Amino acid sequence: MSAAAPTSPEAGPVTVLFLGDSFVAGVGDPTGLGWTTRLVAEARAAGTDLTAYPLGIRRNTSTDVLARWERETTARLPRAGRAGLVVSFGVNDATDGDDGGPRVAPDETVAHLRTLLTGAASAGLDVLVVGPPPIADERVNARVADVDARLRAEAAAHGVTAVEVLAPLLADEAWTTQVRDGGDGAHPGAEGYAALAALVRPAWRSWLAGLVVPHAPPTRPARPGRP
């Protein structure tokens, strides 16, 4: 496959919103690229007319993302071209809440994804799900593994591609070393984010290629929550 999604002079503009937590925001990467902007830069370099909005917020759980996704999306939907969402959350759900249990119960995390995917489908928005990555806490990672499996199963039930990154990153020296030694026990540096981008890249290219439809007339996606 080419370096990014294929495009052509007839292909219309594409808008992609990345919704999620601090990993979506690229926290810890001294280059400021994170994994999202690395993928976006490749697509633009290949000629894709891509407008991207990385909308990660530190400490956001699936509850927080669900509460804001329609507002964030409605404000940024294009008047022409195709639009899609890349969604990634779950680590903050699995961290300790005030009672010592997870901040968000796994069943609720899955229900939040279900609601988001249903709403996105109603709005005519394609979605790519990126699973939660590991941090330097084995107990939390065990919870993340459970959440990750459930999220991927829910995505599959909606016919949505979900990318697993947890296990590969646990085996990636750059990720684990930078997360462990980076200062906060959660976020990697540039090499770690490059590893995460590499894992997402194949699914991203295929998904983005589905949004870039040559010869298709520009369309305006339906606003979330509206007919």
mmCIF file of C-alpha atoms in Angstrom:
data_model
loop_
_atom_site.group_PDB
_atom_site.id
_atom_site.type_symbol
_atom_site.label_atom_id
_atom_site.label_comp_id
_atom_site.label_asym_id
_atom_site.label_seq_id
_atom_site.Cartn_x
_atom_site.Cartn_y
_atom_site.Cartn_z
ATOM 1 C CA MET A 1 0.000 0.000 0.000
ATOM 2 C CA SER A 2 1.119 3.586 -0.585
ATOM 3 C CA ALA A 3 2.466 5.857 2.148
ATOM 4 C CA ALA A 4 -1.016 7.068 3.010
ATOM 5 C CA ALA A 5 -4.573 6.933 1.808
ATOM 6 C CA PRO A 6 -4.776 7.147 -1.979
ATOM 7 C CA THR A 7 -6.119 10.368 -3.375
ATOM 8 C CA SER A 8 -6.753 12.042 -6.717
ATOM 9 C CA PRO A 9 -7.542 15.503 -8.042
ATOM 10 C CA GLU A 10 -11.224 14.538 -8.025
ATOM 11 C CA ALA A 11 -11.217 13.474 -4.376
ATOM 12 C CA GLY A 12 -12.990 15.855 -2.039
ATOM 13 C CA PRO A 13 -11.816 17.196 1.298
ATOM 14 C CA VAL A 14 -11.804 14.948 4.340
ATOM 15 C CA THR A 15 -12.250 15.964 7.973
ATOM 16 C CA VAL A 16 -11.191 13.693 10.834
ATOM 17 C CA LEU A 17 -11.742 14.312 14.533
ATOM 18 C CA PHE A 18 -9.596 12.425 17.051
ATOM 19 C CA LEU A 19 -11.527 12.122 20.315
ATOM 20 C CA GLY A 20 -10.054 10.811 23.534
ATOM 21 C CA ASP A 21 -7.643 11.326 26.383
ATOM 22 C CA SER A 22 -4.071 12.487 26.977
ATOM 23 C CA PHE A 23 -2.647 9.851 24.644
ATOM 24 C CA VAL A 24 -4.716 11.354 21.835
ATOM 25 C CA ALA A 25 -3.320 14.746 22.867
ATOM 26 C CA GLY A 26 0.244 13.387 22.642
ATOM 27 C CA VAL A 27 1.173 14.312 26.196
ATOM 28 C CA GLY A 28 4.845 13.608 26.854
ATOM 29 C CA ASP A 29 6.046 13.832 23.246
ATOM 30 C CA PRO A 30 8.663 16.611 23.030
ATOM 31 C CA THR A 31 8.038 16.902 19.282
ATOM 32 C CA GLY A 32 4.371 17.678 19.870
ATOM 33 C CA LEU A 33 3.363 15.109 17.257
ATOM 34 C CA GLY A 34 1.987 12.279 19.359
ATOM 35 C CA TRP A 35 0.562 9.418 17.308
ATOM 36 C CA THR A 36 -2.288 11.345 15.712
ATOM 37 C CA THR A 37 -0.285 14.100 14.021
ATOM 38 C CA ARG A 38 2.273 11.597 12.734
ATOM 39 C CA LEU A 39 -0.493 9.841 10.822
ATOM 40 C CA VAL A 40 -2.082 13.075 9.675
ATOM 41 C CA ALA A 41 1.242 14.438 8.369
ATOM 42 C CA GLU A 42 1.794 11.303 6.270
ATOM 43 C CA ALA A 43 -1.666 11.542 4.738
ATOM 44 C CA ARG A 44 -1.212 15.207 3.877
ATOM 45 C CA ALA A 45 2.227 14.558 2.397
ATOM 46 C CA ALA A 46 0.629 11.947 0.120
ATOM 47 C CA GLY A 47 -1.800 14.548 -1.187
ATOM 48 C CA THR A 48 -4.914 13.869 0.863
ATOM 49 C CA ASP A 49 -6.951 17.044 1.430
ATOM 50 C CA LEU A 50 -7.233 16.338 5.148
ATOM 51 C CA THR A 51 -8.321 18.602 7.974
ATOM 52 C CA ALA A 52 -7.659 16.988 11.347
ATOM 53 C CA TYR A 53 -8.648 17.954 14.880
ATOM 54 C CA PRO A 54 -6.806 16.158 17.718
ATOM 55 C CA LEU A 55 -9.267 16.567 20.602
ATOM 56 C CA GLY A 56 -7.635 14.699 23.468
ATOM 57 C CA ILE A 57 -8.124 15.932 27.033
ATOM 58 C CA ARG A 58 -6.050 14.784 29.992
ATOM 59 C CA ARG A 59 -7.824 12.532 32.495
ATOM 60 C CA ASN A 60 -10.861 12.169 30.236
ATOM 61 C CA THR A 61 -12.763 8.940 30.709
ATOM 62 C CA SER A 62 -15.265 7.432 28.302
ATOM 63 C CA THR A 63 -17.934 9.289 30.297
ATOM 64 C CA ASP A 64 -16.267 12.606 29.488
ATOM 65 C CA VAL A 65 -15.739 11.786 25.818
ATOM 66 C CA LEU A 66 -19.348 10.698 25.405
ATOM 67 C CA ALA A 67 -20.528 13.929 27.044
ATOM 68 C CA ARG A 68 -18.668 16.132 24.587
ATOM 69 C CA TRP A 69 -18.427 14.234 21.303
ATOM 70 C CA GLU A 70 -21.583 15.641 19.699
ATOM 71 C CA ARG A 71 -20.725 19.218 20.634
ATOM 72 C CA GLU A 72 -17.130 18.858 19.443
ATOM 73 C CA THR A 73 -18.214 17.202 16.209
ATOM 74 C CA THR A 74 -21.048 19.565 15.357
ATOM 75 C CA ALA A 75 -18.741 22.570 15.682
ATOM 76 C CA ARG A 76 -16.260 21.088 13.196
ATOM 77 C CA LEU A 77 -18.262 19.239 10.568
ATOM 78 C CA PRO A 78 -17.391 20.492 7.079
ATOM 79 C CA ARG A 79 -19.883 21.971 4.649
ATOM 80 C CA ALA A 80 -18.484 19.715 1.925
ATOM 81 C CA GLY A 81 -16.560 16.456 1.790
ATOM 82 C CA ARG A 82 -16.465 13.420 4.030
ATOM 83 C CA ALA A 83 -15.944 13.283 7.774
ATOM 84 C CA GLY A 84 -15.035 10.619 10.299
ATOM 85 C CA LEU A 85 -14.112 10.056 13.927
ATOM 86 C CA VAL A 86 -11.145 8.280 15.491
ATOM 87 C CA VAL A 87 -12.007 7.375 19.072
ATOM 88 C CA SER A 88 -9.617 6.207 21.783
ATOM 89 C CA PHE A 89 -10.274 5.927 25.505
ATOM 90 C CA GLY A 90 -10.166 3.429 28.372
ATOM 91 C CA VAL A 91 -6.999 3.960 30.396
ATOM 92 C CA ASN A 92 -8.514 6.613 32.650
ATOM 93 C CA ASP A 93 -11.614 4.470 33.063
ATOM 94 C CA ALA A 94 -9.395 1.735 34.496
ATOM 95 C CA THR A 95 -7.414 3.886 36.930
ATOM 96 C CA ASP A 96 -8.410 4.046 40.595
ATOM 97 C CA GLY A 97 -11.474 5.996 41.607
ATOM 98 C CA ASP A 98 -12.244 7.323 45.071
ATOM 99 C CA ASP A 99 -13.465 3.908 46.226
ATOM 100 C CA GLY A 100 -10.355 2.074 45.012
ATOM 101 C CA GLY A 101 -12.184 0.535 42.089
ATOM 102 C CA PRO A 102 -11.985 1.714 38.489
ATOM 103 C CA ARG A 103 -13.138 5.258 37.791
ATOM 104 C CA VAL A 104 -15.626 3.849 35.284
ATOM 105 C CA ALA A 105 -16.947 0.298 35.464
ATOM 106 C CA PRO A 106 -16.120 -1.819 32.392
ATOM 107 C CA ASP A 107 -19.786 -2.333 31.518
ATOM 108 C CA GLU A 108 -20.287 1.440 31.522
ATOM 109 C CA THR A 109 -17.210 2.000 29.352
ATOM 110 C CA VAL A 110 -18.623 -0.391 26.772
ATOM 111 C CA ALA A 111 -22.066 1.207 26.988
ATOM 112 C CA HIS A 112 -20.493 4.613 26.338
ATOM 113 C CA LEU A 113 -18.782 3.331 23.199
ATOM 114 C CA ARG A 114 -22.035 1.713 22.085
ATOM 115 C CA THR A 115 -23.911 4.992 22.451
ATOM 116 C CA LEU A 116 -21.208 6.926 20.598
ATOM 117 C CA LEU A 117 -21.046 4.447 17.720
ATOM 118 C CA THR A 118 -24.820 4.420 17.384
ATOM 119 C CA GLY A 119 -24.927 8.218 17.309
ATOM 120 C CA ALA A 120 -22.086 8.441 14.816
ATOM 121 C CA ALA A 121 -23.776 5.946 12.515
ATOM 122 C CA SER A 122 -26.992 7.965 12.661
ATOM 123 C CA ALA A 123 -25.010 11.067 11.691
ATOM 124 C CA GLY A 124 -23.369 9.277 8.762
ATOM 125 C CA LEU A 125 -19.913 9.383 10.327
ATOM 126 C CA ASP A 126 -17.403 6.559 9.882
ATOM 127 C CA VAL A 127 -15.506 5.618 13.051
ATOM 128 C CA LEU A 128 -12.147 4.011 13.770
ATOM 129 C CA VAL A 129 -11.542 2.818 17.334
ATOM 130 C CA VAL A 130 -8.024 2.708 18.769
ATOM 131 C CA GLY A 131 -7.667 0.655 21.930
ATOM 132 C CA PRO A 132 -6.134 1.912 25.178
ATOM 133 C CA PRO A 133 -2.351 1.599 25.602
ATOM 134 C CA PRO A 134 -0.550 0.279 28.697
ATOM 135 C CA ILE A 135 0.972 2.342 31.486
ATOM 136 C CA ALA A 136 3.593 1.480 34.124
ATOM 137 C CA ASP A 137 1.102 -0.135 36.499
ATOM 138 C CA GLU A 138 0.451 -3.869 36.156
ATOM 139 C CA ARG A 139 -2.745 -3.748 38.213
ATOM 140 C CA VAL A 140 -4.252 -1.012 36.058
ATOM 141 C CA ASN A 141 -3.031 -2.743 32.902
ATOM 142 C CA ALA A 142 -4.962 -5.866 33.911
ATOM 143 C CA ARG A 143 -8.106 -3.750 34.027
ATOM 144 C CA VAL A 144 -7.185 -2.095 30.732
ATOM 145 C CA ALA A 145 -6.809 -5.511 29.107
ATOM 146 C CA ASP A 146 -10.348 -6.413 30.147
ATOM 147 C CA VAL A 147 -11.733 -3.086 28.928
ATOM 148 C CA ASP A 148 -9.801 -3.352 25.676
ATOM 149 C CA ALA A 149 -11.222 -6.778 24.846
ATOM 150 C CA ARG A 150 -14.743 -5.580 25.576
ATOM 151 C CA LEU A 151 -14.341 -2.441 23.482
ATOM 152 C CA ARG A 152 -13.039 -4.401 20.510
ATOM 153 C CA ALA A 153 -15.955 -6.816 20.763
ATOM 154 C CA GLU A 154 -18.432 -3.934 20.874
ATOM 155 C CA ALA A 155 -16.816 -2.256 17.880
ATOM 156 C CA ALA A 156 -16.978 -5.516 15.935
ATOM 157 C CA ALA A 157 -20.694 -5.780 16.709
ATOM 158 C CA HIS A 158 -21.140 -2.424 14.950
ATOM 159 C CA GLY A 159 -18.947 -3.380 12.006
ATOM 160 C CA VAL A 160 -16.316 -0.877 13.157
ATOM 161 C CA THR A 161 -12.585 -1.557 13.013
ATOM 162 C CA ALA A 162 -10.810 -1.500 16.388
ATOM 163 C CA VAL A 163 -7.034 -1.490 16.673
ATOM 164 C CA GLU A 164 -5.426 -3.412 19.528
ATOM 165 C CA VAL A 165 -2.306 -1.674 20.835
ATOM 166 C CA LEU A 166 -2.082 -2.908 24.436
ATOM 167 C CA ALA A 167 -0.242 -6.202 23.967
ATOM 168 C CA PRO A 168 2.108 -4.986 21.223
ATOM 169 C CA LEU A 169 3.127 -1.944 23.267
ATOM 170 C CA LEU A 170 3.739 -4.065 26.359
ATOM 171 C CA ALA A 171 6.319 -5.877 24.222
ATOM 172 C CA ASP A 172 7.777 -2.673 22.774
ATOM 173 C CA GLU A 173 10.982 -1.575 24.492
ATOM 174 C CA ALA A 174 10.731 2.075 23.475
ATOM 175 C CA TRP A 175 7.201 2.380 24.847
ATOM 176 C CA THR A 176 7.741 0.536 28.107
ATOM 177 C CA THR A 177 11.057 2.232 28.860
ATOM 178 C CA GLN A 178 9.811 5.744 28.179
ATOM 179 C CA VAL A 179 6.582 5.224 30.101
ATOM 180 C CA ARG A 180 8.478 3.784 33.061
ATOM 181 C CA ASP A 181 11.260 6.366 33.087
ATOM 182 C CA GLY A 182 9.461 9.375 31.622
ATOM 183 C CA GLY A 183 8.330 10.871 34.881
ATOM 184 C CA ASP A 184 4.595 10.211 35.225
ATOM 185 C CA GLY A 185 4.413 6.460 34.661
ATOM 186 C CA ALA A 186 1.900 6.795 31.847
ATOM 187 C CA HIS A 187 3.099 8.790 28.856
ATOM 188 C CA PRO A 188 5.988 7.963 26.509
ATOM 189 C CA GLY A 189 8.275 10.251 24.532
ATOM 190 C CA ALA A 190 8.644 10.594 20.785
ATOM 191 C CA GLU A 191 9.832 7.026 20.155
ATOM 192 C CA GLY A 192 6.958 5.567 22.122
ATOM 193 C CA TYR A 193 4.387 7.560 20.213
ATOM 194 C CA ALA A 194 6.075 6.586 16.954
ATOM 195 C CA ALA A 195 5.596 2.949 17.970
ATOM 196 C CA LEU A 196 1.916 3.585 18.699
ATOM 197 C CA ALA A 197 1.480 5.331 15.350
ATOM 198 C CA ALA A 198 3.081 2.355 13.602
ATOM 199 C CA LEU A 199 0.520 0.019 15.154
ATOM 200 C CA VAL A 200 -2.418 2.184 14.139
ATOM 201 C CA ARG A 201 -1.064 3.020 10.663
ATOM 202 C CA PRO A 202 -2.342 -0.013 8.663
ATOM 203 C CA ALA A 203 -5.920 0.336 9.913
ATOM 204 C CA TRP A 204 -5.759 4.138 9.607
ATOM 205 C CA ARG A 205 -4.662 3.952 5.967
ATOM 206 C CA SER A 206 -7.423 1.525 5.068
ATOM 207 C CA TRP A 207 -10.057 3.493 6.978
ATOM 208 C CA LEU A 208 -8.970 6.846 5.547
ATOM 209 C CA ALA A 209 -8.972 5.402 2.033
ATOM 210 C CA GLY A 210 -12.649 4.633 2.580
ATOM 211 C CA LEU A 211 -13.306 8.294 3.307
ATOM 212 C CA VAL A 212 -11.363 9.514 0.284
ATOM 213 C CA VAL A 213 -13.778 8.583 -2.487
ATOM 214 C CA PRO A 214 -12.722 9.892 -5.922
ATOM 215 C CA HIS A 215 -15.471 11.183 -8.245
ATOM 216 C CA ALA A 216 -18.019 11.266 -5.410
ATOM 217 C CA PRO A 217 -19.845 14.596 -5.175
ATOM 218 C CA PRO A 218 -19.249 16.513 -1.935
ATOM 219 C CA THR A 219 -21.802 15.797 0.737
ATOM 220 C CA ARG A 220 -22.528 17.421 4.038
ATOM 221 C CA PRO A 221 -22.770 14.858 6.850
ATOM 222 C CA ALA A 222 -25.861 15.004 9.010
ATOM 223 C CA ARG A 223 -25.374 16.800 12.280
ATOM 224 C CA PRO A 224 -25.237 14.466 15.289
ATOM 225 C CA GLY A 225 -28.633 14.083 16.873
ATOM 226 C CA ARG A 226 -30.445 15.626 13.873
ATOM 227 C CA PRO A 227 -32.341 13.846 11.088
#
